[in-house]
PDB file of C-alpha atoms in Angstrom:
ATOM      1  CA  LYS Y1346      93.166 107.718 109.357  1.00  0.00           C
ATOM      2  CA  GLN Y1347      93.859 107.814 105.630  1.00  0.00           C
ATOM      3  CA  GLU Y1348      94.943 104.552 104.052  1.00  0.00           C
ATOM      4  CA  VAL Y1349      96.156 104.226 100.477  1.00  0.00           C
ATOM      5  CA  THR Y1350      96.095 100.883  98.662  1.00  0.00           C
ATOM      6  CA  GLN Y1351      97.604  99.882  95.357  1.00  0.00           C
ATOM      7  CA  ILE Y1352      96.545  96.586  93.811  1.00  0.00           C
ATOM      8  CA  PRO Y1353      98.106  94.578  92.296  1.00  0.00           C
ATOM      9  CA  ALA Y1354     101.518  94.720  93.949  1.00  0.00           C
ATOM     10  CA  ALA Y1355     103.133  93.538  90.699  1.00  0.00           C
ATOM     11  CA  LEU Y1356     102.084  93.509  87.065  1.00  0.00           C
ATOM     12  CA  SER Y1357     103.721  92.181  83.884  1.00  0.00           C
ATOM     13  CA  VAL Y1358     102.462  93.110  80.427  1.00  0.00           C
ATOM     14  CA  PRO Y1359     103.835  92.715  76.872  1.00  0.00           C
ATOM     15  CA  GLU Y1360     105.378  95.722  75.203  1.00  0.00           C
ATOM     16  CA  GLY Y1361     102.939  97.871  73.267  1.00  0.00           C
ATOM     17  CA  GLU Y1362      99.914  97.211  75.440  1.00  0.00           C
ATOM     18  CA  ASN Y1363      97.923  99.903  77.165  1.00  0.00           C
ATOM     19  CA  LEU Y1364      97.606  99.411  80.914  1.00  0.00           C
ATOM     20  CA  VAL Y1365      95.959 100.847  84.003  1.00  0.00           C
ATOM     21  CA  LEU Y1366      97.388 101.089  87.510  1.00  0.00           C
ATOM     22  CA  ASN Y1367      95.027 101.555  90.442  1.00  0.00           C
ATOM     23  CA  CYS Y1368      95.151 103.604  93.623  1.00  0.00           C
ATOM     24  CA  SER Y1369      92.429 103.595  96.300  1.00  0.00           C
ATOM     25  CA  PHE Y1370      92.136 105.814  99.354  1.00  0.00           C
ATOM     26  CA  THR Y1371      89.776 105.540 102.304  1.00  0.00           C
ATOM     27  CA  ASP Y1372      89.155 109.232 103.108  1.00  0.00           C
ATOM     28  CA  SER Y1373      87.812 111.047 100.051  1.00  0.00           C
ATOM     29  CA  ALA Y1374      88.393 114.529 101.525  1.00  0.00           C
ATOM     30  CA  ILE Y1375      91.803 114.943  99.925  1.00  0.00           C
ATOM     31  CA  TYR Y1376      93.592 118.075  98.723  1.00  0.00           C
ATOM     32  CA  ASN Y1377      95.575 116.479  95.923  1.00  0.00           C
ATOM     33  CA  LEU Y1378      97.017 113.195  94.686  1.00  0.00           C
ATOM     34  CA  GLN Y1379     100.396 112.519  93.116  1.00  0.00           C
ATOM     35  CA  TRP Y1380     101.708 109.648  91.031  1.00  0.00           C
ATOM     36  CA  PHE Y1381     105.410 108.832  91.287  1.00  0.00           C
ATOM     37  CA  ARG Y1382     107.771 106.494  89.528  1.00  0.00           C
ATOM     38  CA  GLN Y1383     110.624 104.776  91.361  1.00  0.00           C
ATOM     39  CA  ASP Y1384     113.452 103.001  89.560  1.00  0.00           C
ATOM     40  CA  PRO Y1385     115.518 100.417  91.476  1.00  0.00           C
ATOM     41  CA  GLY Y1386     118.022 102.074  93.793  1.00  0.00           C
ATOM     42  CA  LYS Y1387     116.717 105.532  92.938  1.00  0.00           C
ATOM     43  CA  GLY Y1388     114.491 108.161  94.440  1.00  0.00           C
ATOM     44  CA  LEU Y1389     110.949 108.946  93.391  1.00  0.00           C
ATOM     45  CA  THR Y1390     110.186 110.998  90.310  1.00  0.00           C
ATOM     46  CA  SER Y1391     106.908 112.897  90.241  1.00  0.00           C
ATOM     47  CA  LEU Y1392     104.837 112.015  87.177  1.00  0.00           C
ATOM     48  CA  LEU Y1393     101.522 113.770  87.645  1.00  0.00           C
ATOM     49  CA  LEU Y1394      99.800 115.809  90.327  1.00  0.00           C
ATOM     50  CA  ILE Y1395      96.001 116.131  90.377  1.00  0.00           C
ATOM     51  CA  GLN Y1396      94.316 118.740  92.525  1.00  0.00           C
ATOM     52  CA  SER Y1397      91.041 117.730  94.203  1.00  0.00           C
ATOM     53  CA  SER Y1398      89.099 120.008  91.844  1.00  0.00           C
ATOM     54  CA  GLN Y1399      90.498 118.265  88.760  1.00  0.00           C
ATOM     55  CA  ARG Y1400      89.321 115.057  87.103  1.00  0.00           C
ATOM     56  CA  GLU Y1401      92.479 114.189  85.187  1.00  0.00           C
ATOM     57  CA  GLN Y1402      95.972 115.201  84.169  1.00  0.00           C
ATOM     58  CA  THR Y1403      97.950 114.146  81.117  1.00  0.00           C
ATOM     59  CA  SER Y1404     101.637 114.049  80.316  1.00  0.00           C
ATOM     60  CA  GLY Y1405     102.713 112.368  77.113  1.00  0.00           C
ATOM     61  CA  ARG Y1406     101.632 108.717  77.215  1.00  0.00           C
ATOM     62  CA  LEU Y1407     100.462 109.039  80.821  1.00  0.00           C
ATOM     63  CA  ASN Y1408      96.990 109.981  81.961  1.00  0.00           C
ATOM     64  CA  ALA Y1409      95.927 110.107  85.589  1.00  0.00           C
ATOM     65  CA  SER Y1410      92.306 110.340  86.641  1.00  0.00           C
ATOM     66  CA  LEU Y1411      90.768 111.134  90.001  1.00  0.00           C
ATOM     67  CA  ASP Y1412      87.341 110.171  91.332  1.00  0.00           C
ATOM     68  CA  LYS Y1413      87.208 111.604  94.841  1.00  0.00           C
ATOM     69  CA  SER Y1414      83.718 110.373  95.631  1.00  0.00           C
ATOM     70  CA  SER Y1415      84.702 106.761  95.083  1.00  0.00           C
ATOM     71  CA  GLY Y1416      88.191 107.179  96.565  1.00  0.00           C
ATOM     72  CA  ARG Y1417      89.999 106.080  93.425  1.00  0.00           C
ATOM     73  CA  SER Y1418      92.668 107.214  91.028  1.00  0.00           C
ATOM     74  CA  THR Y1419      94.016 105.443  87.979  1.00  0.00           C
ATOM     75  CA  LEU Y1420      97.224 105.890  86.006  1.00  0.00           C
ATOM     76  CA  TYR Y1421      96.811 104.954  82.351  1.00  0.00           C
ATOM     77  CA  ILE Y1422      99.955 104.201  80.356  1.00  0.00           C
ATOM     78  CA  ALA Y1423      99.515 104.042  76.600  1.00  0.00           C
ATOM     79  CA  ALA Y1424     101.653 101.954  74.243  1.00  0.00           C
ATOM     80  CA  SER Y1425     103.886 100.603  77.023  1.00  0.00           C
ATOM     81  CA  GLN Y1426     107.651 100.384  76.494  1.00  0.00           C
ATOM     82  CA  PRO Y1427     110.378  98.426  78.332  1.00  0.00           C
ATOM     83  CA  GLY Y1428     111.600 101.748  79.740  1.00  0.00           C
ATOM     84  CA  ASP Y1429     108.301 102.061  81.611  1.00  0.00           C
ATOM     85  CA  SER Y1430     109.347  99.185  83.875  1.00  0.00           C
ATOM     86  CA  ALA Y1431     109.513 100.605  87.411  1.00  0.00           C
ATOM     87  CA  THR Y1432     107.513 100.803  90.617  1.00  0.00           C
ATOM     88  CA  TYR Y1433     104.645 103.271  90.519  1.00  0.00           C
ATOM     89  CA  LEU Y1434     103.426 104.861  93.748  1.00  0.00           C
ATOM     90  CA  CYS Y1435     100.533 107.145  94.491  1.00  0.00           C
ATOM     91  CA  ALA Y1436     100.327 109.531  97.441  1.00  0.00           C
ATOM     92  CA  VAL Y1437      97.563 111.741  98.786  1.00  0.00           C
ATOM     93  CA  ARG Y1438      97.746 115.034 100.647  1.00  0.00           C
ATOM     94  CA  GLN Y1439      94.827 115.538 102.985  1.00  0.00           C
ATOM     95  CA  ASP Y1440      94.694 119.310 103.465  1.00  0.00           C
ATOM     96  CA  PHE Y1441      96.313 122.479 102.230  1.00  0.00           C
ATOM     97  CA  GLY Y1442      99.062 123.168 104.748  1.00  0.00           C
ATOM     98  CA  ASN Y1443      99.201 119.533 105.872  1.00  0.00           C
ATOM     99  CA  GLU Y1444     102.669 118.468 104.833  1.00  0.00           C
ATOM    100  CA  LYS Y1445     102.127 114.772 105.364  1.00  0.00           C
ATOM    101  CA  LEU Y1446     101.655 112.676 102.254  1.00  0.00           C
ATOM    102  CA  THR Y1447     100.141 109.213 102.703  1.00  0.00           C
ATOM    103  CA  PHE Y1448     101.795 106.811 100.272  1.00  0.00           C
ATOM    104  CA  GLY Y1449     100.594 103.558  98.821  1.00  0.00           C
ATOM    105  CA  THR Y1450     102.999 100.625  98.736  1.00  0.00           C
ATOM    106  CA  GLY Y1451     103.282 100.738  94.954  1.00  0.00           C
ATOM    107  CA  THR Y1452     102.777  98.534  91.915  1.00  0.00           C
ATOM    108  CA  ARG Y1453     105.923  97.018  90.400  1.00  0.00           C
ATOM    109  CA  LEU Y1454     105.444  97.112  86.637  1.00  0.00           C
ATOM    110  CA  THR Y1455     107.434  94.970  84.205  1.00  0.00           C
ATOM    111  CA  ILE Y1456     107.081  95.496  80.464  1.00  0.00           C
ATOM    112  CA  ILE Y1457     108.067  92.368  78.555  1.00  0.00           C
ATOM    113  CA  PRO Y1458     109.872  93.084  75.246  1.00  0.00           C
TER     114      PRO Y1458
ATOM    115  CA  ASN Q1193     121.125 120.939  87.633  1.00  0.00           C
ATOM    116  CA  ALA Q1194     121.809 118.800  90.731  1.00  0.00           C
ATOM    117  CA  GLY Q1195     118.333 118.935  92.346  1.00  0.00           C
ATOM    118  CA  VAL Q1196     118.299 117.101  95.704  1.00  0.00           C
ATOM    119  CA  THR Q1197     121.599 115.508  96.723  1.00  0.00           C
ATOM    120  CA  GLN Q1198     121.920 112.981  99.537  1.00  0.00           C
ATOM    121  CA  THR Q1199     125.088 111.612 101.094  1.00  0.00           C
ATOM    122  CA  PRO Q1200     126.193 108.971 101.829  1.00  0.00           C
ATOM    123  CA  LYS Q1201     124.533 106.473  99.458  1.00  0.00           C
ATOM    124  CA  PHE Q1202     125.152 103.529 101.778  1.00  0.00           C
ATOM    125  CA  ARG Q1203     126.117 103.161 105.429  1.00  0.00           C
ATOM    126  CA  ILE Q1204     126.417 100.381 107.954  1.00  0.00           C
ATOM    127  CA  LEU Q1205     126.174 101.341 111.616  1.00  0.00           C
ATOM    128  CA  LYS Q1206     126.601  99.345 114.779  1.00  0.00           C
ATOM    129  CA  ILE Q1207     123.871  99.525 117.413  1.00  0.00           C
ATOM    130  CA  GLY Q1208     124.328 102.619 119.561  1.00  0.00           C
ATOM    131  CA  GLN Q1209     126.407 104.573 117.033  1.00  0.00           C
ATOM    132  CA  SER Q1210     125.326 107.961 115.713  1.00  0.00           C
ATOM    133  CA  MET Q1211     125.445 109.509 112.266  1.00  0.00           C
ATOM    134  CA  THR Q1212     124.139 112.373 110.186  1.00  0.00           C
ATOM    135  CA  LEU Q1213     122.499 111.921 106.797  1.00  0.00           C
ATOM    136  CA  GLN Q1214     123.157 114.921 104.624  1.00  0.00           C
ATOM    137  CA  CYS Q1215     120.667 116.522 102.234  1.00  0.00           C
ATOM    138  CA  THR Q1216     121.097 119.618 100.122  1.00  0.00           C
ATOM    139  CA  GLN Q1217     118.995 121.136  97.341  1.00  0.00           C
ATOM    140  CA  ASP Q1218     119.836 123.841  94.832  1.00  0.00           C
ATOM    141  CA  MET Q1219     116.319 124.741  93.689  1.00  0.00           C
ATOM    142  CA  ASN Q1220     115.653 127.359  96.388  1.00  0.00           C
ATOM    143  CA  HIS Q1221     112.728 125.290  97.677  1.00  0.00           C
ATOM    144  CA  ASN Q1222     111.372 126.379 101.018  1.00  0.00           C
ATOM    145  CA  TYR Q1223     109.886 122.984 101.970  1.00  0.00           C
ATOM    146  CA  MET Q1224     112.121 120.018 102.764  1.00  0.00           C
ATOM    147  CA  TYR Q1225     111.242 116.550 104.038  1.00  0.00           C
ATOM    148  CA  TRP Q1226     112.772 113.341 105.328  1.00  0.00           C
ATOM    149  CA  TYR Q1227     111.033 110.038 104.575  1.00  0.00           C
ATOM    150  CA  ARG Q1228     111.938 106.454 105.321  1.00  0.00           C
ATOM    151  CA  GLN Q1229     110.968 103.539 103.108  1.00  0.00           C
ATOM    152  CA  ASP Q1230     110.807 100.042 104.544  1.00  0.00           C
ATOM    153  CA  PRO Q1231     110.388  96.949 102.333  1.00  0.00           C
ATOM    154  CA  GLY Q1232     106.766  96.413 101.342  1.00  0.00           C
ATOM    155  CA  MET Q1233     105.664  99.579 103.098  1.00  0.00           C
ATOM    156  CA  GLY Q1234     104.787 103.039 101.887  1.00  0.00           C
ATOM    157  CA  LEU Q1235     107.039 105.964 102.640  1.00  0.00           C
ATOM    158  CA  LYS Q1236     106.671 107.426 106.131  1.00  0.00           C
ATOM    159  CA  LEU Q1237     107.379 111.086 106.957  1.00  0.00           C
ATOM    160  CA  ILE Q1238     110.005 111.556 109.681  1.00  0.00           C
ATOM    161  CA  TYR Q1239     110.465 115.336 109.847  1.00  0.00           C
ATOM    162  CA  TYR Q1240     109.806 118.291 107.629  1.00  0.00           C
ATOM    163  CA  SER Q1241     110.700 121.961 107.404  1.00  0.00           C
ATOM    164  CA  VAL Q1242     108.794 124.864 105.867  1.00  0.00           C
ATOM    165  CA  GLY Q1243     111.799 127.182 105.863  1.00  0.00           C
ATOM    166  CA  ALA Q1244     115.126 127.970 107.485  1.00  0.00           C
ATOM    167  CA  GLY Q1245     114.876 127.781 111.255  1.00  0.00           C
ATOM    168  CA  ILE Q1246     111.534 125.939 111.238  1.00  0.00           C
ATOM    169  CA  THR Q1247     111.153 122.185 111.651  1.00  0.00           C
ATOM    170  CA  ASP Q1248     108.286 119.919 112.660  1.00  0.00           C
ATOM    171  CA  LYS Q1249     107.676 116.261 113.418  1.00  0.00           C
ATOM    172  CA  GLY Q1250     106.121 113.925 110.936  1.00  0.00           C
ATOM    173  CA  GLU Q1251     104.622 110.501 111.450  1.00  0.00           C
ATOM    174  CA  VAL Q1252     107.685 108.613 112.798  1.00  0.00           C
ATOM    175  CA  PRO Q1253     110.097 111.123 114.443  1.00  0.00           C
ATOM    176  CA  ASN Q1254     111.318 109.040 117.400  1.00  0.00           C
ATOM    177  CA  GLY Q1255     115.064 108.410 117.340  1.00  0.00           C
ATOM    178  CA  TYR Q1256     115.791 111.228 114.893  1.00  0.00           C
ATOM    179  CA  ASN Q1257     116.602 114.922 114.983  1.00  0.00           C
ATOM    180  CA  VAL Q1258     116.830 117.578 112.299  1.00  0.00           C
ATOM    181  CA  SER Q1259     117.984 121.140 111.862  1.00  0.00           C
ATOM    182  CA  ARG Q1260     117.478 123.711 109.105  1.00  0.00           C
ATOM    183  CA  SER Q1261     119.998 126.516 109.381  1.00  0.00           C
ATOM    184  CA  THR Q1262     119.940 127.355 105.659  1.00  0.00           C
ATOM    185  CA  THR Q1263     117.418 127.048 102.836  1.00  0.00           C
ATOM    186  CA  GLU Q1264     119.658 124.540 101.043  1.00  0.00           C
ATOM    187  CA  ASP Q1265     120.523 122.034 103.794  1.00  0.00           C
ATOM    188  CA  PHE Q1266     118.383 119.719 105.908  1.00  0.00           C
ATOM    189  CA  PRO Q1267     120.503 117.115 107.746  1.00  0.00           C
ATOM    190  CA  LEU Q1268     118.937 114.183 109.599  1.00  0.00           C
ATOM    191  CA  ARG Q1269     120.671 113.032 112.783  1.00  0.00           C
ATOM    192  CA  LEU Q1270     120.375 109.509 114.168  1.00  0.00           C
ATOM    193  CA  GLU Q1271     121.379 109.167 117.816  1.00  0.00           C
ATOM    194  CA  LEU Q1272     121.912 105.729 119.348  1.00  0.00           C
ATOM    195  CA  ALA Q1273     121.135 103.754 116.201  1.00  0.00           C
ATOM    196  CA  ALA Q1274     118.809 100.754 116.582  1.00  0.00           C
ATOM    197  CA  PRO Q1275     118.067  97.843 114.201  1.00  0.00           C
ATOM    198  CA  SER Q1276     114.553  99.284 113.702  1.00  0.00           C
ATOM    199  CA  GLN Q1277     116.187 102.217 111.912  1.00  0.00           C
ATOM    200  CA  THR Q1278     117.455  99.975 109.136  1.00  0.00           C
ATOM    201  CA  SER Q1279     115.748 101.491 106.117  1.00  0.00           C
ATOM    202  CA  VAL Q1280     116.171 103.583 102.999  1.00  0.00           C
ATOM    203  CA  TYR Q1281     116.011 107.287 103.775  1.00  0.00           C
ATOM    204  CA  PHE Q1282     114.838 109.823 101.235  1.00  0.00           C
ATOM    205  CA  CYS Q1283     115.108 113.575 101.355  1.00  0.00           C
ATOM    206  CA  ALA Q1284     112.689 115.650  99.282  1.00  0.00           C
ATOM    207  CA  SER Q1285     111.968 119.295  98.624  1.00  0.00           C
ATOM    208  CA  SER Q1286     109.204 121.392  97.117  1.00  0.00           C
ATOM    209  CA  ILE Q1287     107.545 124.738  96.909  1.00  0.00           C
ATOM    210  CA  GLN Q1288     104.255 124.344  98.735  1.00  0.00           C
ATOM    211  CA  ILE Q1289     101.572 122.326  96.883  1.00  0.00           C
ATOM    212  CA  THR Q1290     103.873 121.606  93.957  1.00  0.00           C
ATOM    213  CA  PRO Q1291     105.297 118.141  93.237  1.00  0.00           C
ATOM    214  CA  LEU Q1292     108.004 116.819  95.487  1.00  0.00           C
ATOM    215  CA  HIS Q1293     111.543 116.377  94.187  1.00  0.00           C
ATOM    216  CA  PHE Q1294     113.356 113.430  95.751  1.00  0.00           C
ATOM    217  CA  GLY Q1295     117.007 112.584  96.234  1.00  0.00           C
ATOM    218  CA  ASN Q1296     118.342 109.122  95.377  1.00  0.00           C
ATOM    219  CA  GLY Q1297     118.265 107.919  98.962  1.00  0.00           C
ATOM    220  CA  THR Q1298     120.619 106.615 101.650  1.00  0.00           C
ATOM    221  CA  ARG Q1299     120.484 102.896 102.400  1.00  0.00           C
ATOM    222  CA  LEU Q1300     121.218 102.416 106.101  1.00  0.00           C
ATOM    223  CA  THR Q1301     121.811  99.127 107.859  1.00  0.00           C
ATOM    224  CA  VAL Q1302     122.090  98.933 111.653  1.00  0.00           C
ATOM    225  CA  THR Q1303     123.601  95.705 113.001  1.00  0.00           C
TER     226      THR Q1303
END
């Protein structure tokens, strides 16, 4: 059974710093991995999706990497801003056609002005 | 561009009552999903649909029912509400293998 872990559960960093969020999964035979952002009282917003054949995806100040063999993904945020404060979740899809995503419990990020 | 719209935003139910959580999307997505999010836990899939007239169980379907009569709508029915169903419910949609689009959620309390 796939398990997805995100450590730490909470992280506070000063504005302007670069930071890395971690996501680990136990079964490396995944189809793709998604990173989401969740603001308080809101739904999830998809940030980046990495297919199993890809090593990384970039969008603006965000860069997500995937190392299937080690069961890890990282989300790198450059030059953090207070508006980046949110909970970040990762989720893996096991197979093409398997509609179940396995979610991590998230990392709550606070950027200190 | 509304995206995925969920109603109501909040609801309090008494044990044994029933209700329907509404979800509609205007992106012509064929895939729709219902998830629940409990404090400190990851999201769990309740039911999903790959198109009108087709639904299937997810990880935690007990106590819930769904229907998909149109591409746009995917209501979630709770029969005989129980305290264990206190949660935040999210509806999502996608075209297969593309990122999911989520609604803003319905916060349900069963007392």
